[in-house]
Amino acid sequence: MQTISGRSVQSRCLARVAAPGRKVCVVRAGAAVQDKPGEKVVGSAWQFTQPAGKGLGWYTGAEDGYLYVDQLRVEDIRRQVPEALFYLYSKNRVMHNYESYKKALEGLDSLPCYAVKANNNLIIMKQLAAAGSGAVLVSGNELKMAIAAGFDPSRTIFNGNGKLPWELELAVEKGVLINIDSEFDLQNIAAAARKTGKKAKVLLRINPDVDPQVHPYVSTGLAGSKFGIRNSHIKWFLDAIRAEPMLELVGVHSHLGSTITKVNIFRDAAVIMCEFIKMIRAEGFELKYLNIGGGLGIDYSHEGQVLPTPTDLIDTVRDIVKELGLTLVIEPGRSMIATSCALVNTVTGVKTNGNKNFIVVDGSMATLIRPSLYGAYQHIELTAPSTAEKQTFDVVGPICESGDYLGKDRVLPTPKAGDGLVVHDAGAYCMSMASNYNLKMRPAEYLVEDGKVRKIRHEETLEQHMAVFEGL
Ligand SMILES: Cc1ncc(COP(=O)(O)O)c(C=O)c1O
C-alpha cells in the first residue's frame, strides 16, 4: 500500500486532494511524451508508477519516497525524455494558482494580469490566456509574445522605466494600458500616440515609498527606486497629461517588490494610493484602475511556513476598492507559476575539497541564477529514495565561476553519478532568466498535462547560437 502525504507544503496540500491510504497502481501510458497533444516523441510503452487519485503539483510519495509531479514519478519521466537536464511543470498547479487569484477577486471589478517576466513559455502563456487572464508586460517582445499567445491586448499592461519608442507605438496601436514611469516616458508615450493616431490609456506608476521587507534587488517601491514617479511630483504629471489630448489617464499603479509575504504591506500601499486617487479625482480625472502590482511570495523554504493566500491579500484591500468604485488590477508572476515547476538535473559526480562536499550537477547558474544572483534558497531533493549516507553538500554546476551554485549546505543522501536531483519552485524567474553563459544551451521544458508529459520547449542548440554570426 502507498499513501500520499508529504514533507513539503505542496505535499500536505496534495494529501488533502488524494485520499491517504490509496493504492499505487502501475499504468501503461502509451503516448505519454508528446511534442504536441496527440503526437508521440519517445517510447510507446511507457510505464508510470502512479498513485491513485489526482495529484496537484510536486510531492514525495510517503511510502515509496519517490518524487512525483501530479500523478507521475519524476524518475519515470527522467528515463523517458532524451534530455538529462530539463524544466518540468505541472499544468494542474499553474491552473490552480490562477484560479486561486480569480476566486479571491470574486465580487470585485478586477483585472488579474499574469506577469510574463516570471515565465514566458508560449504554451503556458496560451493556457493562461485561454483561462481568461490578462498579462503584464515589460518589453515590446513580451507584448508580441502575449499577442501570439492569445491575450486580449486591452487586458494587458505595459510597465517599465525605459520603454522604447517602437515598443510604445506597438502598445498604443494595440490598445494596451501603459504605465507612465517618468517625465520622459510621458513624452515618449504621447509621441507614440500622436504617431499612431490613437489615444493612449495611461496609468501613473507612483512610488508609495513603502518598504516591502525583501531583498533589495526585488524591492521596487521605495523612494530611491529606479521605477515610478516621485509622489511629490504628481501635480506636474497631471498638468502634463491635461495638456496632452492624446493621453487619457485611467488609473494609478504601484509595485512594491517581489517575494512579499505580509499582506499588511499591500494594505499600507493601497491606503496611500487611495489618497492619491482622491487627490487626482479632485483634479477632474476619472480614474478607473487601482493597480497594486505583483502578487505574493511563496514558501521557498519548504518548512511549512503558513503564508497568506490570494484571498487574504485581496481581502485586505477589498473595502478600499469597493468604496472608491475602482477596478482592481493585480500582476502576479511568482505565485502563479513558481510552485508548478522544478529544474530536473542529473548528478555528474560527487567530490570533496577536504572540508567541503560538493554534488556537481549539469544545471548551473546559467540554467537557474536565483541562488547566485540573490543568495536565494530553493529547496533541493533527490528524485528517488536513497539509503546512502547523508552528508552536507553544496550543490554546484559546471560553470567556471565560484558563484555558480544551486544550493549551499544541503543535507542529502550521497548520490551517485546519473542520479536525479531537483531544484524546486523553479517556475518563476528561473528559465526566463537563463543564459548561455559558458555556452551552456538553455534546456528543454516539459509539462505534465492530463496525466501525460508534453514537450513545451525545445532545448536550444549550438547551431542556433552559431547562426547569429552567419554571414558576418
Ligand atoms: C511591475 C511588476 N509587476 C508585477 C511583477 C510580478 O511580481 P511577482 O512575481 O512578485 O508577483 C513584477 C516583478 O517584480 C513587476 O516588476
GROMACS .gro file of C-alpha atoms and ligand atoms in nm:
model
  488
    1MET     CA    1   0.000   0.000   0.000
    2GLN     CA    2   0.114   0.351  -0.075
    3THR     CA    3  -0.010   0.654   0.098
    4ILE     CA    4   0.042   1.006  -0.013
    5SER     CA    5   0.144   1.267   0.234
    6GLY     CA    6   0.444   1.477   0.217
    7ARG     CA    7   0.730   1.667   0.356
    8SER     CA    8   0.654   1.998   0.192
    9VAL     CA    9   0.368   2.242   0.191
   10GLN     CA   10   0.270   2.122  -0.153
   11SER     CA   11   0.279   1.768  -0.026
   12ARG     CA   12   0.041   1.847   0.252
   13CYS     CA   13  -0.193   2.017   0.005
   14LEU     CA   14  -0.184   1.705  -0.201
   15ALA     CA   15  -0.259   1.486   0.095
   16ARG     CA   16  -0.594   1.660   0.108
   17VAL     CA   17  -0.652   1.604  -0.261
   18ALA     CA   18  -0.550   1.242  -0.290
   19ALA     CA   19  -0.710   1.026  -0.026
   20PRO     CA   20  -0.444   0.888   0.209
   21GLY     CA   21  -0.412   0.515   0.203
   22ARG     CA   22  -0.497   0.483  -0.166
   23LYS     CA   23  -0.311   0.222  -0.358
   24VAL     CA   24  -0.030   0.297  -0.600
   25CYS     CA   25  -0.104   0.139  -0.932
   26VAL     CA   26   0.116   0.094  -1.234
   27VAL     CA   27  -0.039   0.226  -1.551
   28ARG     CA   28   0.066   0.199  -1.907
   29ALA     CA   29   0.063   0.536  -2.071
   30GLY     CA   30   0.131   0.460  -2.432
   31ALA     CA   31   0.186   0.802  -2.586
   32ALA     CA   32   0.294   0.981  -2.279
   33VAL     CA   33   0.566   1.215  -2.401
   34GLN     CA   34   0.439   1.449  -2.667
   35ASP     CA   35   0.567   1.732  -2.878
   36LYS     CA   36   0.210   1.836  -2.946
   37PRO     CA   37  -0.101   1.681  -2.799
   38GLY     CA   38  -0.154   1.351  -2.968
   39GLU     CA   39   0.196   1.335  -3.112
   40LYS     CA   40   0.435   1.083  -2.961
   41VAL     CA   41   0.806   1.158  -2.947
   42VAL     CA   42   0.952   0.881  -2.732
   43GLY     CA   43   0.875   0.526  -2.625
   44SER     CA   44   0.533   0.383  -2.697
   45ALA     CA   45   0.515   0.156  -2.392
   46TRP     CA   46   0.590   0.390  -2.111
   47GLN     CA   47   0.541   0.262  -1.761
   48PHE     CA   48   0.444   0.500  -1.488
   49THR     CA   49   0.417   0.421  -1.123
   50GLN     CA   50   0.112   0.619  -1.041
   51PRO     CA   51  -0.057   0.675  -0.709
   52ALA     CA   52  -0.431   0.657  -0.749
   53GLY     CA   53  -0.611   0.988  -0.718
   54LYS     CA   54  -0.528   1.317  -0.878
   55GLY     CA   55  -0.213   1.488  -0.767
   56LEU     CA   56  -0.158   1.860  -0.760
   57GLY     CA   57   0.196   1.964  -0.830
   58TRP     CA   58   0.502   1.830  -0.656
   59TYR     CA   59   0.514   1.587  -0.366
   60THR     CA   60   0.701   1.290  -0.225
   61GLY     CA   61   0.527   0.955  -0.201
   62ALA     CA   62   0.531   0.893   0.174
   63GLU     CA   63   0.584   0.520   0.150
   64ASP     CA   64   0.788   0.483  -0.165
   65GLY     CA   65   0.990   0.803  -0.115
   66TYR     CA   66   0.992   0.887  -0.485
   67LEU     CA   67   0.932   1.239  -0.606
   68TYR     CA   68   0.608   1.290  -0.802
   69VAL     CA   69   0.465   1.562  -1.017
   70ASP     CA   70   0.088   1.532  -1.034
   71GLN     CA   71   0.038   1.158  -1.075
   72LEU     CA   72   0.373   1.082  -1.232
   73ARG     CA   73   0.704   0.969  -1.088
   74VAL     CA   74   0.982   1.207  -1.187
   75GLU     CA   75   1.217   0.908  -1.219
   76ASP     CA   76   0.990   0.763  -1.487
   77ILE     CA   77   0.986   1.092  -1.672
   78ARG     CA   78   1.367   1.117  -1.649
   79ARG     CA   79   1.401   0.778  -1.809
   80GLN     CA   80   1.173   0.870  -2.095
   81VAL     CA   81   1.283   1.217  -2.202
   82PRO     CA   82   1.602   1.244  -2.404
   83GLU     CA   83   1.749   1.536  -2.208
   84ALA     CA   84   1.936   1.493  -1.879
   85LEU     CA   85   1.857   1.849  -1.771
   86PHE     CA   86   1.510   1.998  -1.814
   87TYR     CA   87   1.244   2.212  -1.655
   88LEU     CA   88   0.928   2.020  -1.565
   89TYR     CA   89   0.591   2.183  -1.495
   90SER     CA   90   0.253   2.079  -1.362
   91LYS     CA   91  -0.033   2.233  -1.557
   92ASN     CA   92  -0.271   2.146  -1.271
   93ARG     CA   93  -0.062   2.355  -1.037
   94VAL     CA   94  -0.045   2.657  -1.272
   95MET     CA   95  -0.421   2.649  -1.322
   96HIS     CA   96  -0.484   2.602  -0.951
   97ASN     CA   97  -0.270   2.908  -0.876
   98TYR     CA   98  -0.453   3.116  -1.137
   99GLU     CA   99  -0.793   3.001  -1.011
  100SER     CA  100  -0.693   3.099  -0.655
  101TYR     CA  101  -0.648   3.458  -0.770
  102LYS     CA  102  -0.969   3.452  -0.973
  103LYS     CA  103  -1.164   3.321  -0.677
  104ALA     CA  104  -1.006   3.575  -0.445
  105LEU     CA  105  -1.120   3.854  -0.677
  106GLU     CA  106  -1.484   3.743  -0.686
  107GLY     CA  107  -1.721   4.027  -0.601
  108LEU     CA  108  -1.483   4.295  -0.727
  109ASP     CA  109  -1.436   4.456  -1.065
  110SER     CA  110  -1.093   4.323  -1.142
  111LEU     CA  111  -0.824   4.253  -1.394
  112PRO     CA  112  -0.581   3.975  -1.296
  113CYS     CA  113  -0.275   4.006  -1.515
  114TYR     CA  114  -0.010   3.736  -1.529
  115ALA     CA  115   0.342   3.885  -1.513
  116VAL     CA  116   0.504   3.738  -1.823
  117LYS     CA  117   0.852   3.834  -1.699
  118ALA     CA  118   0.824   3.547  -1.448
  119ASN     CA  119   0.799   3.287  -1.724
  120ASN     CA  120   0.748   3.345  -2.095
  121ASN     CA  121   0.692   2.989  -2.214
  122LEU     CA  122   0.447   3.031  -2.503
  123ILE     CA  123   0.248   2.716  -2.424
  124ILE     CA  124   0.193   2.819  -2.063
  125MET     CA  125   0.107   3.173  -2.173
  126LYS     CA  126  -0.151   3.029  -2.414
  127GLN     CA  127  -0.307   2.827  -2.135
  128LEU     CA  128  -0.332   3.129  -1.906
  129ALA     CA  129  -0.473   3.344  -2.185
  130ALA     CA  130  -0.732   3.075  -2.260
  131ALA     CA  131  -0.827   3.071  -1.892
  132GLY     CA  132  -0.907   3.444  -1.917
  133SER     CA  133  -0.601   3.601  -1.761
  134GLY     CA  134  -0.472   3.940  -1.863
  135ALA     CA  135  -0.098   3.998  -1.888
  136VAL     CA  136   0.158   4.244  -1.761
  137LEU     CA  137   0.447   4.313  -1.993
  138VAL     CA  138   0.786   4.478  -1.964
  139SER     CA  139   0.906   4.480  -2.324
  140GLY     CA  140   0.779   4.502  -2.679
  141ASN     CA  141   0.881   4.143  -2.738
  142GLU     CA  142   0.678   4.031  -2.437
  143LEU     CA  143   0.384   4.218  -2.591
  144LYS     CA  144   0.436   4.037  -2.923
  145MET     CA  145   0.452   3.702  -2.741
  146ALA     CA  146   0.139   3.789  -2.541
  147ILE     CA  147  -0.049   3.864  -2.864
  148ALA     CA  148   0.079   3.537  -3.015
  149ALA     CA  149  -0.039   3.356  -2.702
  150GLY     CA  150  -0.389   3.498  -2.742
  151PHE     CA  151  -0.403   3.755  -2.462
  152ASP     CA  152  -0.652   4.034  -2.529
  153PRO     CA  153  -0.426   4.344  -2.562
  154SER     CA  154  -0.688   4.565  -2.396
  155ARG     CA  155  -0.639   4.345  -2.087
  156THR     CA  156  -0.264   4.389  -2.080
  157ILE     CA  157  -0.044   4.648  -1.911
  158PHE     CA  158   0.293   4.773  -2.025
  159ASN     CA  159   0.539   4.856  -1.746
  160GLY     CA  160   0.895   4.974  -1.745
  161ASN     CA  161   1.134   5.257  -1.678
  162GLY     CA  162   1.294   5.250  -2.023
  163LYS     CA  163   1.025   5.172  -2.278
  164LEU     CA  164   1.146   5.232  -2.632
  165PRO     CA  165   0.959   5.432  -2.899
  166TRP     CA  166   0.883   5.125  -3.114
  167GLU     CA  167   0.756   4.937  -2.808
  168LEU     CA  168   0.529   5.225  -2.713
  169GLU     CA  169   0.398   5.261  -3.068
  170LEU     CA  170   0.306   4.892  -3.074
  171ALA     CA  171   0.143   4.919  -2.732
  172VAL     CA  172  -0.065   5.223  -2.829
  173GLU     CA  173  -0.160   5.063  -3.161
  174LYS     CA  174  -0.285   4.751  -2.979
  175GLY     CA  175  -0.476   4.941  -2.709
  176VAL     CA  176  -0.253   4.825  -2.421
  177LEU     CA  177  -0.277   5.010  -2.087
  178ILE     CA  178   0.057   5.187  -2.034
  179ASN     CA  179   0.217   5.290  -1.706
  180ILE     CA  180   0.388   5.628  -1.707
  181ASP     CA  181   0.720   5.587  -1.526
  182SER     CA  182   0.890   5.926  -1.567
  183GLU     CA  183   0.873   6.266  -1.734
  184PHE     CA  184   1.049   6.142  -2.049
  185ASP     CA  185   0.831   5.828  -2.054
  186LEU     CA  186   0.522   6.051  -2.059
  187GLN     CA  187   0.665   6.247  -2.354
  188ASN     CA  188   0.752   5.924  -2.537
  189ILE     CA  189   0.404   5.777  -2.483
  190ALA     CA  190   0.244   6.098  -2.609
  191ALA     CA  191   0.473   6.094  -2.914
  192ALA     CA  192   0.381   5.730  -2.983
  193ALA     CA  193   0.011   5.817  -2.956
  194ARG     CA  194   0.050   6.110  -3.197
  195LYS     CA  195   0.245   5.896  -3.443
  196THR     CA  196  -0.007   5.613  -3.423
  197GLY     CA  197  -0.306   5.846  -3.432
  198LYS     CA  198  -0.461   5.665  -3.136
  199LYS     CA  199  -0.520   5.787  -2.782
  200ALA     CA  200  -0.306   5.613  -2.519
  201LYS     CA  201  -0.473   5.493  -2.200
  202VAL     CA  202  -0.223   5.553  -1.921
  203LEU     CA  203  -0.175   5.485  -1.551
  204LEU     CA  204   0.065   5.678  -1.328
  205ARG     CA  205   0.317   5.448  -1.162
  206ILE     CA  206   0.359   5.619  -0.826
  207ASN     CA  207   0.615   5.528  -0.564
  208PRO     CA  208   0.424   5.490  -0.239
  209ASP     CA  209   0.760   5.465  -0.055
  210VAL     CA  210   0.654   5.158   0.147
  211ASP     CA  211   0.926   4.911   0.246
  212PRO     CA  212   0.834   4.562   0.117
  213GLN     CA  213   1.095   4.400   0.350
  214VAL     CA  214   1.251   4.191   0.076
  215HIS     CA  215   1.590   4.155  -0.095
  216PRO     CA  216   1.699   4.498  -0.229
  217TYR     CA  217   1.718   4.362  -0.587
  218VAL     CA  218   1.344   4.284  -0.583
  219SER     CA  219   1.237   4.593  -0.390
  220THR     CA  220   1.088   4.849  -0.628
  221GLY     CA  221   0.852   5.085  -0.445
  222LEU     CA  222   1.088   5.283  -0.222
  223ALA     CA  223   1.166   5.649  -0.283
  224GLY     CA  224   1.517   5.557  -0.405
  225SER     CA  225   1.393   5.308  -0.666
  226LYS     CA  226   1.462   5.350  -1.037
  227PHE     CA  227   1.095   5.277  -1.104
  228GLY     CA  228   0.793   5.507  -1.090
  229ILE     CA  229   0.741   5.876  -1.034
  230ARG     CA  230   0.816   6.076  -0.722
  231ASN     CA  231   0.491   6.115  -0.537
  232SER     CA  232   0.581   6.478  -0.460
  233HIS     CA  233   0.574   6.542  -0.835
  234ILE     CA  234   0.225   6.417  -0.919
  235LYS     CA  235   0.091   6.765  -0.989
  236TRP     CA  236   0.346   6.813  -1.270
  237PHE     CA  237   0.230   6.487  -1.432
  238LEU     CA  238  -0.138   6.581  -1.405
  239ASP     CA  239  -0.075   6.915  -1.573
  240ALA     CA  240   0.129   6.747  -1.848
  241ILE     CA  241  -0.144   6.489  -1.912
  242ARG     CA  242  -0.412   6.757  -1.916
  243ALA     CA  243  -0.213   6.945  -2.177
  244GLU     CA  244  -0.176   6.637  -2.397
  245PRO     CA  245  -0.502   6.543  -2.576
  246MET     CA  246  -0.360   6.206  -2.691
  247LEU     CA  247  -0.325   6.080  -2.332
  248GLU     CA  248  -0.615   5.955  -2.122
  249LEU     CA  249  -0.535   5.897  -1.755
  250VAL     CA  250  -0.732   5.591  -1.638
  251GLY     CA  251  -0.557   5.475  -1.321
  252VAL     CA  252  -0.266   5.455  -1.083
  253HIS     CA  253  -0.013   5.179  -1.031
  254SER     CA  254   0.228   5.083  -0.757
  255HIS     CA  255   0.455   4.781  -0.739
  256LEU     CA  256   0.641   4.749  -0.411
  257GLY     CA  257   0.855   4.450  -0.497
  258SER     CA  258   0.851   4.076  -0.525
  259THR     CA  259   0.854   3.786  -0.272
  260ILE     CA  260   0.633   3.984  -0.030
  261THR     CA  261   0.478   3.758   0.230
  262LYS     CA  262   0.291   4.007   0.451
  263VAL     CA  263  -0.042   4.134   0.328
  264ASN     CA  264  -0.041   4.439   0.554
  265ILE     CA  265   0.233   4.577   0.327
  266PHE     CA  266  -0.009   4.569   0.033
  267ARG     CA  267  -0.275   4.731   0.250
  268ASP     CA  268  -0.042   5.012   0.358
  269ALA     CA  269   0.043   5.087  -0.004
  270ALA     CA  270  -0.322   5.069  -0.114
  271VAL     CA  271  -0.425   5.317   0.156
  272ILE     CA  272  -0.159   5.561   0.034
  273MET     CA  273  -0.258   5.505  -0.329
  274CYS     CA  274  -0.621   5.577  -0.244
  275GLU     CA  275  -0.525   5.915  -0.108
  276PHE     CA  276  -0.354   5.984  -0.441
  277ILE     CA  277  -0.664   5.864  -0.628
  278LYS     CA  278  -0.886   6.102  -0.431
  279MET     CA  279  -0.647   6.387  -0.497
  280ILE     CA  280  -0.627   6.307  -0.871
  281ARG     CA  281  -1.005   6.273  -0.900
  282ALA     CA  282  -1.043   6.611  -0.730
  283GLU     CA  283  -0.833   6.748  -1.016
  284GLY     CA  284  -1.102   6.634  -1.258
  285PHE     CA  285  -0.965   6.298  -1.381
  286GLU     CA  286  -1.195   5.996  -1.391
  287LEU     CA  287  -0.975   5.715  -1.262
  288LYS     CA  288  -1.092   5.359  -1.305
  289TYR     CA  289  -0.797   5.137  -1.212
  290LEU     CA  290  -0.604   5.078  -0.894
  291ASN     CA  291  -0.314   4.855  -0.988
  292ILE     CA  292  -0.141   4.710  -0.682
  293GLY     CA  293   0.138   4.540  -0.879
  294GLY     CA  294   0.282   4.192  -0.829
  295GLY     CA  295   0.142   3.913  -0.615
  296LEU     CA  296   0.252   3.717  -0.312
  297GLY     CA  297   0.575   3.543  -0.229
  298ILE     CA  298   0.584   3.166  -0.190
  299ASP     CA  299   0.725   2.920   0.066
  300TYR     CA  300   1.065   2.854  -0.088
  301SER     CA  301   1.184   2.705   0.242
  302HIS     CA  302   0.950   2.402   0.235
  303GLU     CA  303   0.943   2.421   0.610
  304GLY     CA  304   0.567   2.451   0.628
  305GLN     CA  305   0.560   2.829   0.659
  306VAL     CA  306   0.198   2.942   0.664
  307LEU     CA  307   0.179   3.216   0.406
  308PRO     CA  308  -0.114   3.438   0.316
  309THR     CA  309  -0.334   3.323   0.029
  310PRO     CA  310  -0.454   3.532  -0.264
  311THR     CA  311  -0.785   3.565  -0.076
  312ASP     CA  312  -0.603   3.705   0.229
  313LEU     CA  313  -0.426   3.952   0.002
  314ILE     CA  314  -0.735   4.070  -0.188
  315ASP     CA  315  -0.944   4.090   0.127
  316THR     CA  316  -0.703   4.343   0.281
  317VAL     CA  317  -0.776   4.589   0.002
  318ARG     CA  318  -1.133   4.487  -0.086
  319ASP     CA  319  -1.306   4.761   0.118
  320ILE     CA  320  -1.088   5.036  -0.032
  321VAL     CA  321  -1.151   4.921  -0.388
  322LYS     CA  322  -1.528   4.898  -0.331
  323GLU     CA  323  -1.553   5.229  -0.152
  324LEU     CA  324  -1.384   5.413  -0.437
  325GLY     CA  325  -1.568   5.219  -0.710
  326LEU     CA  326  -1.241   5.102  -0.867
  327THR     CA  327  -1.135   4.811  -1.085
  328LEU     CA  328  -0.854   4.628  -0.905
  329VAL     CA  329  -0.558   4.521  -1.114
  330ILE     CA  330  -0.310   4.270  -0.975
  331GLU     CA  331   0.001   4.147  -1.156
  332PRO     CA  332   0.110   3.814  -1.002
  333GLY     CA  333   0.403   3.629  -1.152
  334ARG     CA  334   0.590   3.428  -0.891
  335SER     CA  335   0.284   3.299  -0.704
  336MET     CA  336   0.120   3.196  -1.033
  337ILE     CA  337   0.400   2.984  -1.170
  338ALA     CA  338   0.690   2.923  -0.929
  339THR     CA  339   0.547   2.626  -0.742
  340SER     CA  340   0.439   2.449  -1.060
  341CYS     CA  341   0.790   2.363  -1.168
  342ALA     CA  342   1.122   2.208  -1.076
  343LEU     CA  343   1.452   2.202  -1.257
  344VAL     CA  344   1.540   1.836  -1.304
  345ASN     CA  345   1.918   1.782  -1.300
  346THR     CA  346   2.140   1.481  -1.340
  347VAL     CA  347   2.429   1.430  -1.099
  348THR     CA  348   2.766   1.439  -1.276
  349GLY     CA  349   2.965   1.340  -0.969
  350VAL     CA  350   3.038   1.397  -0.601
  351LYS     CA  351   3.364   1.547  -0.475
  352THR     CA  352   3.519   1.688  -0.162
  353ASN     CA  353   3.784   1.954  -0.117
  354GLY     CA  354   3.880   1.825   0.226
  355ASN     CA  355   3.642   2.028   0.436
  356LYS     CA  356   3.351   2.073   0.199
  357ASN     CA  357   3.148   1.825  -0.004
  358PHE     CA  358   3.006   1.906  -0.345
  359ILE     CA  359   2.738   1.749  -0.559
  360VAL     CA  360   2.815   1.856  -0.915
  361VAL     CA  361   2.512   1.855  -1.145
  362ASP     CA  362   2.450   1.956  -1.505
  363GLY     CA  363   2.229   2.252  -1.410
  364SER     CA  364   2.401   2.575  -1.314
  365MET     CA  365   2.373   2.949  -1.266
  366ALA     CA  366   2.325   2.963  -1.645
  367THR     CA  367   2.012   2.750  -1.614
  368LEU     CA  368   1.886   2.889  -1.283
  369ILE     CA  369   2.051   3.202  -1.148
  370ARG     CA  370   1.844   3.299  -0.843
  371PRO     CA  371   2.075   3.140  -0.583
  372SER     CA  372   2.385   3.301  -0.736
  373LEU     CA  373   2.216   3.636  -0.800
  374TYR     CA  374   2.019   3.690  -0.481
  375GLY     CA  375   2.153   3.422  -0.249
  376ALA     CA  376   1.801   3.280  -0.288
  377TYR     CA  377   1.711   2.948  -0.124
  378GLN     CA  378   1.535   2.693  -0.343
  379HIS     CA  379   1.460   2.354  -0.195
  380ILE     CA  380   1.662   2.062  -0.335
  381GLU     CA  381   1.595   1.690  -0.319
  382LEU     CA  382   1.682   1.370  -0.499
  383THR     CA  383   1.420   1.220  -0.727
  384ALA     CA  384   1.449   0.868  -0.582
  385PRO     CA  385   1.473   0.739  -0.224
  386SER     CA  386   1.821   0.650  -0.105
  387THR     CA  387   1.972   0.480   0.196
  388ALA     CA  388   2.317   0.623   0.120
  389GLU     CA  389   2.495   0.817   0.393
  390LYS     CA  390   2.357   1.166   0.446
  391GLN     CA  391   2.613   1.443   0.424
  392THR     CA  392   2.616   1.818   0.395
  393PHE     CA  393   2.679   1.934   0.038
  394ASP     CA  394   2.698   2.242  -0.173
  395VAL     CA  395   2.508   2.164  -0.492
  396VAL     CA  396   2.702   2.327  -0.773
  397GLY     CA  397   2.708   2.345  -1.151
  398PRO     CA  398   2.986   2.320  -1.407
  399ILE     CA  399   3.014   2.694  -1.479
  400CYS     CA  400   3.359   2.846  -1.443
  401GLU     CA  401   3.261   3.076  -1.152
  402SER     CA  402   3.286   3.015  -0.780
  403GLY     CA  403   2.947   3.183  -0.750
  404ASP     CA  404   2.789   2.904  -0.954
  405TYR     CA  405   2.574   2.714  -0.709
  406LEU     CA  406   2.214   2.595  -0.677
  407GLY     CA  407   2.216   2.532  -0.303
  408LYS     CA  408   2.453   2.556  -0.010
  409ASP     CA  409   2.488   2.336   0.297
  410ARG     CA  410   2.217   2.090   0.196
  411VAL     CA  411   2.187   1.766   0.390
  412LEU     CA  412   2.121   1.496   0.129
  413PRO     CA  413   2.188   1.125   0.084
  414THR     CA  414   2.515   1.090  -0.109
  415PRO     CA  415   2.406   1.047  -0.471
  416LYS     CA  416   2.573   0.852  -0.749
  417ALA     CA  417   2.657   0.984  -1.094
  418GLY     CA  418   2.342   0.968  -1.303
  419ASP     CA  419   2.101   1.018  -1.013
  420GLY     CA  420   1.825   1.276  -1.044
  421LEU     CA  421   1.821   1.591  -0.832
  422VAL     CA  422   1.560   1.864  -0.849
  423VAL     CA  423   1.562   2.230  -0.759
  424HIS     CA  424   1.207   2.313  -0.656
  425ASP     CA  425   0.992   2.618  -0.716
  426ALA     CA  426   1.169   2.690  -1.040
  427GLY     CA  427   0.873   2.816  -1.244
  428ALA     CA  428   0.933   3.186  -1.187
  429TYR     CA  429   1.241   3.390  -1.271
  430CYS     CA  430   1.443   3.078  -1.350
  431MET     CA  431   1.405   2.977  -1.715
  432SER     CA  432   1.313   3.337  -1.803
  433MET     CA  433   1.648   3.449  -1.657
  434ALA     CA  434   1.854   3.163  -1.800
  435SER     CA  435   2.154   3.245  -2.017
  436ASN     CA  436   2.406   3.082  -2.249
  437TYR     CA  437   2.700   3.163  -2.020
  438ASN     CA  438   2.989   2.923  -2.082
  439LEU     CA  439   2.792   2.831  -2.395
  440LYS     CA  440   2.551   2.622  -2.196
  441MET     CA  441   2.239   2.598  -2.407
  442ARG     CA  442   1.905   2.676  -2.242
  443PRO     CA  443   1.732   2.347  -2.160
  444ALA     CA  444   1.411   2.186  -2.281
  445GLU     CA  445   1.085   2.226  -2.090
  446TYR     CA  446   0.815   1.966  -2.029
  447LEU     CA  447   0.463   1.996  -1.892
  448VAL     CA  448   0.257   1.733  -1.715
  449GLU     CA  449  -0.092   1.776  -1.851
  450ASP     CA  450  -0.383   1.532  -1.819
  451GLY     CA  451  -0.151   1.263  -1.687
  452LYS     CA  452   0.084   1.292  -1.984
  453VAL     CA  453   0.417   1.459  -2.040
  454ARG     CA  454   0.427   1.710  -2.319
  455LYS     CA  455   0.733   1.889  -2.452
  456ILE     CA  456   0.670   2.263  -2.434
  457ARG     CA  457   1.008   2.397  -2.537
  458HIS     CA  458   1.297   2.253  -2.732
  459GLU     CA  459   1.646   2.257  -2.591
  460GLU     CA  460   1.848   2.529  -2.762
  461THR     CA  461   2.127   2.413  -2.985
  462LEU     CA  462   2.476   2.535  -3.060
  463GLU     CA  463   2.375   2.556  -3.426
  464GLN     CA  464   2.111   2.816  -3.333
  465HIS     CA  465   2.375   3.005  -3.143
  466MET     CA  466   2.622   2.992  -3.431
  467ALA     CA  467   2.350   3.119  -3.666
  468VAL     CA  468   2.365   3.467  -3.510
  469PHE     CA  469   2.715   3.501  -3.661
  470GLU     CA  470   2.621   3.376  -4.006
  471GLY     CA  471   2.732   3.593  -4.295
  472LEU     CA  472   2.936   3.832  -4.079
  473LIG     C1  473   0.579   4.585  -1.243
  473LIG     C2  474   0.577   4.445  -1.198
  473LIG     N1  475   0.457   4.382  -1.189
  473LIG     C3  476   0.448   4.255  -1.148
  473LIG     C4  477   0.560   4.183  -1.112
  473LIG     C5  478   0.545   4.040  -1.067
  473LIG     O1  479   0.575   4.029  -0.934
  473LIG     P1  480   0.563   3.886  -0.861
  473LIG     O2  481   0.634   3.789  -0.946
  473LIG     O3  482   0.625   3.906  -0.729
  473LIG     O4  483   0.418   3.855  -0.849
  473LIG     C6  484   0.685   4.245  -1.117
  473LIG     C7  485   0.804   4.172  -1.071
  473LIG     O5  486   0.885   4.217  -0.997
  473LIG     C8  487   0.694   4.379  -1.163
  473LIG     O6  488   0.812   4.440  -1.172
   0.00000   0.00000   0.00000
